[in-house]
XYZ file of C-alpha atoms in Angstrom:
610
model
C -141.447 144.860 60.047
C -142.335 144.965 56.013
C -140.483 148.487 55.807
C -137.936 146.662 58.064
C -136.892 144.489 55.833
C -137.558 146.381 52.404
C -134.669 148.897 53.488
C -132.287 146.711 54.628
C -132.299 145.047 51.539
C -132.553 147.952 49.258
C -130.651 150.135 51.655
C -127.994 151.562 48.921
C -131.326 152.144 47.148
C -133.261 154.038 49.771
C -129.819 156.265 49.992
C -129.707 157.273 46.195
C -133.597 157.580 46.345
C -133.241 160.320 49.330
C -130.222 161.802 47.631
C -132.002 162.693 44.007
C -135.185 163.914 46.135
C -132.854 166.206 47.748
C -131.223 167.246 44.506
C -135.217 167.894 43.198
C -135.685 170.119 46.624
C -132.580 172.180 46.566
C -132.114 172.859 42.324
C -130.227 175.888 43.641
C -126.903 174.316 44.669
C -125.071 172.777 41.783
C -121.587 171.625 42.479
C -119.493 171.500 39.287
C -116.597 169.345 39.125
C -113.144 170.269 37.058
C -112.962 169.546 33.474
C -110.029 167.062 34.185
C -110.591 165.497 37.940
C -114.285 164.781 36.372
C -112.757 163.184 33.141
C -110.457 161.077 35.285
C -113.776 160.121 37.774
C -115.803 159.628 34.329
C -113.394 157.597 33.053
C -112.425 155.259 35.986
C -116.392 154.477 36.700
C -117.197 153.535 33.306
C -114.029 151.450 32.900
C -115.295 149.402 36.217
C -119.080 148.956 34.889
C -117.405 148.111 31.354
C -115.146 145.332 33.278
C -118.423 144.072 35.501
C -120.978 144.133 31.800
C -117.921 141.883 29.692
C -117.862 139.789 33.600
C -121.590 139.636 33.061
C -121.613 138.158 29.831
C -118.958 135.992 29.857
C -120.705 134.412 32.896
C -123.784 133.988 31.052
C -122.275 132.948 27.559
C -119.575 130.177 29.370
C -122.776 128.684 31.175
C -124.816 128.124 28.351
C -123.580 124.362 27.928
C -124.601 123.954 31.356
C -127.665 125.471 31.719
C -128.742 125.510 28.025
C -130.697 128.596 29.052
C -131.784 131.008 26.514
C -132.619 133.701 28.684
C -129.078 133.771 30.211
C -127.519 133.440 26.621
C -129.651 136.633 25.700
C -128.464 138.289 28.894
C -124.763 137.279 27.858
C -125.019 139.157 24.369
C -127.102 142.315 25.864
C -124.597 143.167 27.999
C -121.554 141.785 25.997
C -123.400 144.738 23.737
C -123.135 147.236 26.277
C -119.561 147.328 27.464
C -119.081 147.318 24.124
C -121.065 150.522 23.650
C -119.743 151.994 27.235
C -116.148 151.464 25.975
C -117.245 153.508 22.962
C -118.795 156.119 24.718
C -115.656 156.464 26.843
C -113.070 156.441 23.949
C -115.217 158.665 22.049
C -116.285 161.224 25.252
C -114.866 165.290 25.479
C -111.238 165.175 26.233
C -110.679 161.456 24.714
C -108.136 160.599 21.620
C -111.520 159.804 19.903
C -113.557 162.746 20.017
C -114.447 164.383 17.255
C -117.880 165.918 18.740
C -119.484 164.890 21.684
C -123.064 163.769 20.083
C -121.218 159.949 18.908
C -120.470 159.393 22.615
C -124.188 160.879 23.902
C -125.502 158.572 21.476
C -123.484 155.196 22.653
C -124.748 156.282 26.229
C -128.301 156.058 24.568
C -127.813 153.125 22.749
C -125.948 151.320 25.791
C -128.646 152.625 27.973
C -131.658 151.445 25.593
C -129.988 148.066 25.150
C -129.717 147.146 28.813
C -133.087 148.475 29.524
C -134.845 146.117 27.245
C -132.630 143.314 27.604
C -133.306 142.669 31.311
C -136.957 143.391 30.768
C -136.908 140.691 28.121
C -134.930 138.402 30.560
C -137.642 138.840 33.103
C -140.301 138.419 30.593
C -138.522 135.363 29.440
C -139.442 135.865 26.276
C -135.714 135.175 24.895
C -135.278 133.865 21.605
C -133.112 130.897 20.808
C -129.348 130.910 21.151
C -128.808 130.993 17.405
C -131.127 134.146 17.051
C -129.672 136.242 20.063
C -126.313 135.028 18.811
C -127.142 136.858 14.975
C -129.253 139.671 16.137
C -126.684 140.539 18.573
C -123.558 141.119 15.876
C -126.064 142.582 13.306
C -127.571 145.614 15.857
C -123.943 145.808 16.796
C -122.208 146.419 14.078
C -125.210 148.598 12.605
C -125.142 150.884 15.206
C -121.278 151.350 15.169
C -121.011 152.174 11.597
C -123.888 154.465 11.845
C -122.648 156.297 14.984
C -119.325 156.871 13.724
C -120.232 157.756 10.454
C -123.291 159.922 10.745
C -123.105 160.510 14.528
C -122.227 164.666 14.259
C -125.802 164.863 11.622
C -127.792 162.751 14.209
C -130.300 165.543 16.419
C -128.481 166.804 19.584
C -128.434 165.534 22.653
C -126.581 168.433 24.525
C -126.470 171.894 24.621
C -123.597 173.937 23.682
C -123.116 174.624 27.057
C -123.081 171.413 27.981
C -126.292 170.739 29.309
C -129.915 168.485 28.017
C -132.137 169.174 25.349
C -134.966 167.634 25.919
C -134.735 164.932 23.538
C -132.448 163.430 25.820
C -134.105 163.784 28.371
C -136.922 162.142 26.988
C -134.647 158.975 25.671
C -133.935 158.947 29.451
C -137.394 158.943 30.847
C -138.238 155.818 28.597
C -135.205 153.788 29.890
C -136.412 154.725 33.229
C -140.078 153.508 32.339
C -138.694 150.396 30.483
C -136.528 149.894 34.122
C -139.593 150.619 36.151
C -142.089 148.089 34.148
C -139.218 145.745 34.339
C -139.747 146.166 38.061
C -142.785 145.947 38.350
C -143.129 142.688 36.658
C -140.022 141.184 38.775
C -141.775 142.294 42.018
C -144.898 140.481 40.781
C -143.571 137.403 39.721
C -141.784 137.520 43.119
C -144.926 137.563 45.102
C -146.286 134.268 43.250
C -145.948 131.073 44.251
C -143.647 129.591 41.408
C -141.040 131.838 41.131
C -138.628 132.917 44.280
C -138.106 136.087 45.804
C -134.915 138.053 43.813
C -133.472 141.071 45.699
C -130.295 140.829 43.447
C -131.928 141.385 40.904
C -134.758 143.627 42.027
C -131.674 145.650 43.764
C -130.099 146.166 40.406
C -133.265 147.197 38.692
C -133.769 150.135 41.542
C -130.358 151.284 41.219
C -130.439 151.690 37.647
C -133.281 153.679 37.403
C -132.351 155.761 40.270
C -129.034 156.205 37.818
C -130.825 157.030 34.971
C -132.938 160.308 36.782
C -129.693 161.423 37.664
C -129.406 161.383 34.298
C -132.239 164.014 33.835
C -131.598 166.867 35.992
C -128.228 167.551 36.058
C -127.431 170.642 34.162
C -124.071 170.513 33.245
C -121.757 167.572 31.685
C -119.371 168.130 34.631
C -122.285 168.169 36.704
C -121.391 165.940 40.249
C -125.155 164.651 39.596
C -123.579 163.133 35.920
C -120.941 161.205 38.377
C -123.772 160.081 40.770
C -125.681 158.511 38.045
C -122.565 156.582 37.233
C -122.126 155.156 40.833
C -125.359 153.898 40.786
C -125.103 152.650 36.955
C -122.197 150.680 38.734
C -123.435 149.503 41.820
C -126.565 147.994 39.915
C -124.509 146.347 37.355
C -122.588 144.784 40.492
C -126.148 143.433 41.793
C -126.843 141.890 38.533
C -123.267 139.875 38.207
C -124.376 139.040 41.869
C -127.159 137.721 40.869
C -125.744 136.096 37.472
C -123.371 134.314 40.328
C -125.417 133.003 42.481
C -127.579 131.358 39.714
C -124.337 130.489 37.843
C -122.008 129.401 40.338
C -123.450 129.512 44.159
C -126.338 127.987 43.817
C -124.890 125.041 41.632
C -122.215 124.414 44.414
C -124.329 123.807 47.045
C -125.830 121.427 44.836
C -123.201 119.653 44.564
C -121.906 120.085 48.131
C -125.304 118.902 49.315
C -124.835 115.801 46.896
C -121.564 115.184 48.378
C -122.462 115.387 51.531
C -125.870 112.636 50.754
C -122.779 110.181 49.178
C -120.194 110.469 52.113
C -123.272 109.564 54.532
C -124.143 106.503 52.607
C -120.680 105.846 51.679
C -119.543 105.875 55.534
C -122.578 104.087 56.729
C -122.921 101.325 54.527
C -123.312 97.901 56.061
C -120.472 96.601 54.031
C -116.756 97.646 54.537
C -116.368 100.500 51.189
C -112.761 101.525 50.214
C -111.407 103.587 46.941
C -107.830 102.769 46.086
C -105.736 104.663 43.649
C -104.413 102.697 41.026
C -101.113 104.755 40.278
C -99.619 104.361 43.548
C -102.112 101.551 45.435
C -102.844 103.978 48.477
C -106.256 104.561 50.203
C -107.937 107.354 49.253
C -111.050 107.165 51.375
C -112.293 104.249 53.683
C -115.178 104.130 55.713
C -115.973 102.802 59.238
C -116.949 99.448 58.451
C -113.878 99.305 56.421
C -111.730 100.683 59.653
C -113.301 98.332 61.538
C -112.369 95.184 60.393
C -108.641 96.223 60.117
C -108.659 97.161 63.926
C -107.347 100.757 62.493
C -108.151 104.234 62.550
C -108.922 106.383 59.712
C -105.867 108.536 59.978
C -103.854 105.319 60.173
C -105.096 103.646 56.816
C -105.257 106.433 54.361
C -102.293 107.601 52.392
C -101.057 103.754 52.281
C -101.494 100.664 50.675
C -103.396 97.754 51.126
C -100.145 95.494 51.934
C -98.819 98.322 54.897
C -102.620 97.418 56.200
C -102.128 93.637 56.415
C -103.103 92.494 52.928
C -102.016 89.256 51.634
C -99.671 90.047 49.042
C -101.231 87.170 46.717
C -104.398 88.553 47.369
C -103.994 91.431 46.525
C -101.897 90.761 42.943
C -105.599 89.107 42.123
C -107.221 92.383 42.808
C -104.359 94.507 40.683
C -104.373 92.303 38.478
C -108.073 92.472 37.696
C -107.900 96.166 38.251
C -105.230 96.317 35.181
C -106.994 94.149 33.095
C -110.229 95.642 33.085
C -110.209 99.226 32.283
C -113.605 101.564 33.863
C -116.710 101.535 31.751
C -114.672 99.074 29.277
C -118.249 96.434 30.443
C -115.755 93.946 31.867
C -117.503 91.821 35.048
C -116.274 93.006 37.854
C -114.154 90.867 40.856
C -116.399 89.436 43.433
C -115.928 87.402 46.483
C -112.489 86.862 46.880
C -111.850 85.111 50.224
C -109.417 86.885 52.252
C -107.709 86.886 55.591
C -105.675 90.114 56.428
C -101.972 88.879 58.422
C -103.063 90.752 61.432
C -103.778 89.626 65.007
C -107.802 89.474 65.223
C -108.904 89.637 62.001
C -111.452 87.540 60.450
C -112.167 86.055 57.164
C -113.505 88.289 54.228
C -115.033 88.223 50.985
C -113.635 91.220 48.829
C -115.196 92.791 45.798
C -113.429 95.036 43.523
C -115.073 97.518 40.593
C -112.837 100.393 38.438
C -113.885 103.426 38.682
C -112.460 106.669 37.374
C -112.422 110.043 39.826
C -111.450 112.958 37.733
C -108.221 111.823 36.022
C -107.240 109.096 38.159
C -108.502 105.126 37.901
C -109.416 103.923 41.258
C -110.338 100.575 42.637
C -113.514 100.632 44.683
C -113.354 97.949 47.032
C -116.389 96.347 49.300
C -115.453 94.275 52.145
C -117.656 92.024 53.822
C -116.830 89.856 57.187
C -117.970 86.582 56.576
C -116.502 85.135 60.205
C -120.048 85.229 61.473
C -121.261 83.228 58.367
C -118.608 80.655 58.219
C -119.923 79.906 61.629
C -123.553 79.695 60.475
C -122.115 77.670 57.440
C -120.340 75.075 60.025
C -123.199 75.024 61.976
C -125.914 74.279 59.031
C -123.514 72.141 57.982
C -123.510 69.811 61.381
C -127.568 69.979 61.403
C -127.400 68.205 57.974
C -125.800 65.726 58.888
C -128.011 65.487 62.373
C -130.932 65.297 59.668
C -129.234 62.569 57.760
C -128.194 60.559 60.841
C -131.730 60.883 61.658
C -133.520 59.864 58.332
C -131.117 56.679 58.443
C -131.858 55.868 62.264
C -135.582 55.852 60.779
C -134.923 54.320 58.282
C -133.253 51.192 59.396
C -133.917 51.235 62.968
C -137.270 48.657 62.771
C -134.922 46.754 60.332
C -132.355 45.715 62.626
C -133.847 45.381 65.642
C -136.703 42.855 64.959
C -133.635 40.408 63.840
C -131.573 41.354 66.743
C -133.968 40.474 69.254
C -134.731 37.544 67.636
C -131.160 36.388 67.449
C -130.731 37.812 71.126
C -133.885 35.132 72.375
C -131.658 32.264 70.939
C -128.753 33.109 72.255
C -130.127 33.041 75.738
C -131.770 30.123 75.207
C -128.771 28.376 74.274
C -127.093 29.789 77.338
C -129.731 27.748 78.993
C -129.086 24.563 77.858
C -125.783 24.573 77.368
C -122.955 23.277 80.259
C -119.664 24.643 78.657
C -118.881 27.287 80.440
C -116.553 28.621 77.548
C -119.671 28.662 75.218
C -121.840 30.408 78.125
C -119.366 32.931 78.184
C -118.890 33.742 74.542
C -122.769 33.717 74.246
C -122.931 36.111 76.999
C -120.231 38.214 75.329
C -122.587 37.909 72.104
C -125.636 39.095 74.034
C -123.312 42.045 75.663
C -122.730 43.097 72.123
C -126.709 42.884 71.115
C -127.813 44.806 73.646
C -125.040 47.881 72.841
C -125.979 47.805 69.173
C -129.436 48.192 70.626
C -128.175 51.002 73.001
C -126.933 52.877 69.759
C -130.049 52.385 67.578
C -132.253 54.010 70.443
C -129.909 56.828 70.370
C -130.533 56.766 66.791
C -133.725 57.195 67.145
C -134.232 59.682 69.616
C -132.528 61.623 66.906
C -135.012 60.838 64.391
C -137.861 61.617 66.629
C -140.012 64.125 65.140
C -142.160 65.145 68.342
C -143.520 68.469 69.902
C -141.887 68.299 73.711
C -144.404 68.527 76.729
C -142.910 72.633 77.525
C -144.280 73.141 80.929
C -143.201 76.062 83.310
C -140.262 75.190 85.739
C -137.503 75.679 87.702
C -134.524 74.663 86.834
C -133.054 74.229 90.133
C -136.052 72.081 91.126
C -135.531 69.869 88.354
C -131.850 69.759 89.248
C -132.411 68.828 92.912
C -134.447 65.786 91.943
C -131.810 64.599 89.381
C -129.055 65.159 92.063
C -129.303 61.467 93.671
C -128.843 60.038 90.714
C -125.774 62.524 89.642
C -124.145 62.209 93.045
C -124.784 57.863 92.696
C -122.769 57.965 89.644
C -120.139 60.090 91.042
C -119.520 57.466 94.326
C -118.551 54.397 92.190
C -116.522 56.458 90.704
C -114.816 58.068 93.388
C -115.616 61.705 92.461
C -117.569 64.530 93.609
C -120.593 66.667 92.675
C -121.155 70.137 93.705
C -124.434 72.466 93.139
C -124.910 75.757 93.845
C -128.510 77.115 92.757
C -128.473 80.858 91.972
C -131.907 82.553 91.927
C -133.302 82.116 89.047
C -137.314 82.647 87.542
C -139.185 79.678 86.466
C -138.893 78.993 82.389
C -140.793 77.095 79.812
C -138.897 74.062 79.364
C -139.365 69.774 78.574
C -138.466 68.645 81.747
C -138.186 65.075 80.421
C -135.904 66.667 77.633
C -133.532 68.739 79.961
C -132.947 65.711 82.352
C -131.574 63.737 79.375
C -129.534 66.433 78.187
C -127.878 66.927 82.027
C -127.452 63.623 82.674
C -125.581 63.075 79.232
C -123.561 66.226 80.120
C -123.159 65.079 83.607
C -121.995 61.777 82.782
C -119.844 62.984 79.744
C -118.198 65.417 82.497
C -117.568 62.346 85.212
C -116.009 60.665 82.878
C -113.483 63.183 81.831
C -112.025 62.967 85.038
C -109.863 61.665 87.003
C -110.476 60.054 90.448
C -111.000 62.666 93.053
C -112.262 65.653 90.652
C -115.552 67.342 91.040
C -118.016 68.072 88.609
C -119.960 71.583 89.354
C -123.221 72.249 88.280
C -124.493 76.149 88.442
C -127.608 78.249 88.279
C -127.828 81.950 87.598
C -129.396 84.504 85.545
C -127.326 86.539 82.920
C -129.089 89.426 81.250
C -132.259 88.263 79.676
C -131.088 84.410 80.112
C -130.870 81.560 82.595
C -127.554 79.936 82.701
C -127.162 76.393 83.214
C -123.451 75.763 84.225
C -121.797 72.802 84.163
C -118.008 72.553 84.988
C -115.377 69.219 85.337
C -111.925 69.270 86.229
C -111.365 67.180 83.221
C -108.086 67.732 80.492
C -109.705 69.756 78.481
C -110.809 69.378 74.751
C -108.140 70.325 72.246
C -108.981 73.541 70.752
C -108.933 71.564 66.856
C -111.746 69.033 68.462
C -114.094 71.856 70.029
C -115.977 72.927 66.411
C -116.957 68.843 66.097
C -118.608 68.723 69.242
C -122.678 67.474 68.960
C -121.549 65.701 65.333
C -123.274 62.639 64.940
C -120.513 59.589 65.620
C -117.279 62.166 66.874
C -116.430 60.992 70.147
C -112.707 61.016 72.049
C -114.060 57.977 73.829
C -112.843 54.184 72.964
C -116.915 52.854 73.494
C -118.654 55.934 73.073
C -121.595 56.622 69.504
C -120.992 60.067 69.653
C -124.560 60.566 69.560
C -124.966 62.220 72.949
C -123.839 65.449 72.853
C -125.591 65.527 69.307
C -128.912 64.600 71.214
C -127.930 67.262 73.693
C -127.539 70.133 71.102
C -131.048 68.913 69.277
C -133.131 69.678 72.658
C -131.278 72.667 73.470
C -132.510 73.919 69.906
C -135.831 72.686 70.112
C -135.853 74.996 73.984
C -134.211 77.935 71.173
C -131.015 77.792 74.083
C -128.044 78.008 73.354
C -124.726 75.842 73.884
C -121.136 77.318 74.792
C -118.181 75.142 75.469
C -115.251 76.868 77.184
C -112.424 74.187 77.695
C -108.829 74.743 79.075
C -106.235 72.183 80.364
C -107.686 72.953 83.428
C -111.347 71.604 82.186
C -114.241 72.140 80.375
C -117.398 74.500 81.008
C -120.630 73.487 79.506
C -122.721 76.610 79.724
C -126.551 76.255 78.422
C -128.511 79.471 77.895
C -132.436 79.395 77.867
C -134.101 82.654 76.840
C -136.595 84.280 80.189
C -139.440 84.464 76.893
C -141.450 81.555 76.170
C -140.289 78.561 73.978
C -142.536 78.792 71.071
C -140.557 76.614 68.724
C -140.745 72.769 68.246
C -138.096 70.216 67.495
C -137.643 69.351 64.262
C-alpha cells in the first residue's frame, strides 16, 4: 500500500527515474537531434520554465504583505534570479543573436542551476534572512554575476568540449546541484514525517524532478543530445510542482479560509433568533435577508431580494427615520447606532416590530444592516403584566381599607334596622330598607375585594373535573329556571388533575352566572369536558351577543364590567385562580356568543397564588 501510494504521487517521477536508468543500461544508443529542430525544442522549453520561475516569484514577492513571510520573499528573489539567468542562457546559447562562445551560456546554466539548488534548500531549512537582506543580496549576486559572465565568460575554464560534449568540471558542478537537491530532499521528507509540519508532495515532487533533470544533465554526450532535452522537461515539470505548491500556500489554501469563514457567517447570519437584513444604501434594495427576516414579512427569499423595503410593506415614514439615520451617520464615523424603532409593516398579518439599524460598508458599497425583532408576543406579555399590576394594586387597597369600612358599615347597618323596628312610616321603612340594600352590596364588593387580596396557598387535591361539575350542576341548572334558560353538560373523558376544588367552583359559578346573564330568555349555556394534547379543557359556551372585539383585551381588569350593577371584580377573581392552578384562560366571542375555554396542565400544580 506504501509503494501504492509513493508512485502515484511521484508517478512522473518514477517515469524519468526508469527512463535515465535505461539511458545508464543502454550507453550505446544515442539519438542526436538536428542542430535547428533541437534549438527550436531548446528554446521553447526554457522560454516556458523562464515564464513559470518570473510566475514563481511574482507569486511569492506580491504575497509578502500578506503573509509577511521571509522564506517566501527569499523564494520570490531566487527564482526571480533564475529566469533571469535562464533568459540569459537562452539569448546567449549556440545559434542565438547573442552568442559569442558558448561557455557565457554553460555558465548561466550553472549559475541558474546553483541558485535554485540552494535557494529551495534554504527555504526548507527556513533559514531565510529578512526581506531587506534577500531584497540587497539578491540585486548585488545579480548584477555581479552578469557583468562577470559577459565580460570574462570566454577566459572562465570550459565547460564543454569542442565537440560539444562535458568536461568533467561540469559534470562535477552538476553532481553538487544534484547533492544540494538530494539533501534538500532529504530534509523535506523528514520534516514531513514529524508531527508539526504537514506532508508536501508538491514540493517533494518538484525536488525529485529536478534532480532527476540535473543527471540528465551528466551523461549525455552531445549538446544536441535528446538526453540535454529530457533534462529540460523535467527542469520544467518540477518548476510547475513548485508554482503548484507556491499556489496552494498562496492562493488555495487562503480561499478556503475564507470560504470556510463565509460559510461559519451565513450559518449564524441565517439562523439568528432575530430577523437580520443588509440593505444597500445607493439604491435601498435587499441584498441578503435571512429566515427570520422572511418570516415576519410572510415572503420568500426570492421575493424580497433585489427590492426595497417600501415594495415589502414598509411604512414609508418609517423608513425615512432609518435613511435618514443611515445618511447621517457614516460607517466607523462612532455615531450610536438606531435602535428600537417600533414598526408595523402595511401588510395583512403582520405584527408589531422593533427595528435596529447599524452602517456598515461591504467592499465599496455602504449598507444598512438591519435587525428585526417581533415584539407581538411581548406586547401581549406587556398588556398582561400590565393587568396583574393593577390586580396587585386593587388588592393592596382591598387590604388596606377593607377592616376600615366595614366595622362602620355594620355598625351603621345595626341602626338602621333597628330603626326599621320602631318606626311605623312605611315611607321611612322603605328608604331604610333601600339604605340597608345598599350596605349590604358595598359589603358584597369589599369581600370581592378581598378575595383578591388574599394571599393563601389553595388546598390542591387530586380530582375530577367532571365530578366536581356534577355536584355544582343543581345549583347551575337552579339559576338557569328563574331565568328561563337552559344548561347543558357533556363530560368528555378526562384524567383526574391537581386542582382547589373550593377555588374552581367559584371560578365556574362566576363564569356560569356571567354566561346566564348574557343571554337572552330561552338560550343555553354549555359546559364541556375534554382533553386536548397535554391539557384538560374546561369549556364553557352561551348563546350570548358576543363581546366586542375592542372590549375582549380588558377582560379580568379589576372594575371593567359591560354590566349596569356589576364590580368587575369577577372575572378578575376568575383569572387569579386560574393562575394560581398555572391554567390558562381563552375567550373566543362572536355575535353568535362567547366561549370561555380554561386549560389546566395533566402535570401537577406546583405553584401558589400570589
Amino acid at each position: 500500500m506504501f509503494l501504492w501510494k509513493t508512485l502515484k504521487h511521484h508517478s512522473i517521477a518514477a517515469i524519468g527515474l526508469l527512463y535515465f536508468i535505461s539511458r545508464l543500461v543502454y550507453t550505446d544508443i544515442q539519438w542526436v537531434i538536428p542542430s535547428p529542430y533541437f534549438l527550436f525544442l531548446h528554446t521553447l522549453l526554457e522560454f516556458f520554465s523562464i515564464i513559470v520561475s518570473f510566475t514563481i516569484a511574482l507569486q511569492c514577492l506580491a504575497s509578502y504583505p500578506y503573509t509577511k513571510s521571509d522564506r517566501k520573499y527569499l523564494l520570490g528573489i531566487i527564482f526571480m534570479s533564475v529566469g533571469l539567468y535562464d533568459l540569459m542562457h537562452v539569448l546567449t546559447y549556440k545559434g542565438m543573436f547573442l552568442n559569442s562562445t558558448g561557455a557565457r551560456s554553460t555558465y548561466f546554466w550553472l549559475i541558474a542551476r546553483l541558485t535554485e539548488a540552494i535557494g529551495l534548500l534554504i527555504y526548507i531549512l527556513n533559514r531565510a534572512p529578512k526581506k531587506r537582506v534577500s531584497r540587497v543580496l539578491g540585486s548585488v549576486c545579480l548584477t555581479i554575476i552578469l557583468i562577470v559572465i559577459m565580460k570574462w565568460g570566454a577566459s572562465l575554464p570550459a565547460m564543454l568540449t569542442p565537440d560539444g560534449g562535458l568536461t568533467p568540471l561540469k559534470i562535477a558542478v552538476e553532481y553538487f546541484v544534484c547533492s544540494l537537491n538530494f539533501a534538500a530532499l532529504f530534509i523535506l521528507i523528514y520534516k514531513s514525517h514529524s508531527e508539526e509540519v504537514p506532508k508536501r508532495s508538491n514540493l517533494s515532487n518538484a525536488l525529485l524532478l529536478l534532480l532527476i533533470s540535473e543527471l540528465f544533465f551528466t551523461i549525455y554526450n552531445n549538446i544536441y543530445d535528446i538526453d540535454n532535452v529530457a533534462g529540460h522537461i523535467f527542469k520544467f515539470l518540477g518548476y510547475i510542482f513548485i508554482l503548484k505548491n507556491i499556489l496552494i500556500k498562496n492562493l488555495h489554501e487562503p480561499f478556503k479560509k475564507i470560504a470556510s469563514g463565509f460559510q461559519y457567517f451565513n450559518t449564524v447570519f441565517q439562523f439568528a433568533p432575530v430577523g437580520l437584513s443588509i440593505i444597500r444604501i445607493s439604491d435601498n434594495q435587499f441584498l441578503e435577508i435571512n429566515h427570520c427576516f422572511t418570516n415576519y414579512l410572510g415572503l420568500l427569499g426570492e421575493d424580497v431580494i433585489g427590492k426595497t423595503p417600501l415594495e415589502v410593506g414598509f411604512n414609508a415614514t418609517d423608513w425615512t427615520k432609518i435613511l435618514d439615520y443611515a445618511k447621517n451617520n457614516k460607517p466607523h464615523s462612532g455615531a450610536t447606532s438606531l435602535g428600537n424603532l417600533e414598526i408595523s409593516l402595511e401588510r395583512e398579518g403582520s405584527g408589531i416590530a422593533a427595528i435596529s439599524a447599524e452602517t456598515i460598508q461591504l467592499g465599496h458599497e455602504e449598507c444598512i444592516l438591519m435587525s428585526l425583532t417581533d415584539i407581538k408576543e411581548l406586547k401581549s406579555l406587556h398588556t398582561e403584566m400590565v393587568r396583574l399590576d393593577r390586580l396587585n394594586l386593587v388588592g393592596q387597597m382591598a387590604a388596606g381599607i377593607a377592616h376600615e369600612i366595614r366595622n362602620p358599615m355594620t355598625t351603621v347597618r345595626g341602626y338602621l334596622q333597628l330603626m326599621g323596628e320602631k318606626t311605623q312610616d312605611m315611607g321611612q321603612k322603605s328608604t331604610l330598607h333601600f339604605m340597608i340594600e345598599e350596605l349590604d352590596r358595598a359589603n358584597t364588593i369589599i369581600k370581592e375585594f378581598l378575595t383578591l387580596a388574599k394571599s393563601h396557598k389553595p388546598n390542591y387535591q387530586i380530582f375530577n373535573l367532571n365530578t366536581l361539575l356534577q355536584n355544582l350542576h343543581p345549583l347551575i341548572e337552579a339559576d338557569s329556571f328563574t331565568q328561563n334558560k337552559q344548561i347543558r353538560f357533556t363530560p368528555g373523558d378526562i384524567p383526574d388533575i391537581e386542582i382547589s376544588p373550593k377555588d374552581i367552583t367559584q371560578m365556574v359559578l362566576n363564569i356560569c352566572r356571567n354566561g346566564l346573564e348574557a343571554m337572552s330568555e330561552g338560550g343555553c349555556l354549555t359546559i364541556q369536558t375534554y382533553k386536548k394534547n397535554h391539557t384538560v379543557v374546561l369549556a364553557i359556551k352561551d348563546e350570548g351577543h358576543g363581546i366586542p372585539k375592542e372590549l375582549l383585551e380588558k377582560l379580568g381588569t379589576p372594575f371593567f364590567t359591560t354590566k349596569e350593577s356589576g364590580t368587575g371584580l369577577g372575572l378578575s377573581i376568575c383569572y387569579k385562580i386560574a393562575k394560581s392552578h398555572n391554567a390558562r384562560i381563552d375567550v373566543l366571542s362572536s355575535p353568535g356568543g362567547t366561549q370561555f375555554l380554561i386549560s389546566f396542565p395533566l402535570q401537577s400544580i406546583l405553584i401558589s397564588s400570589d
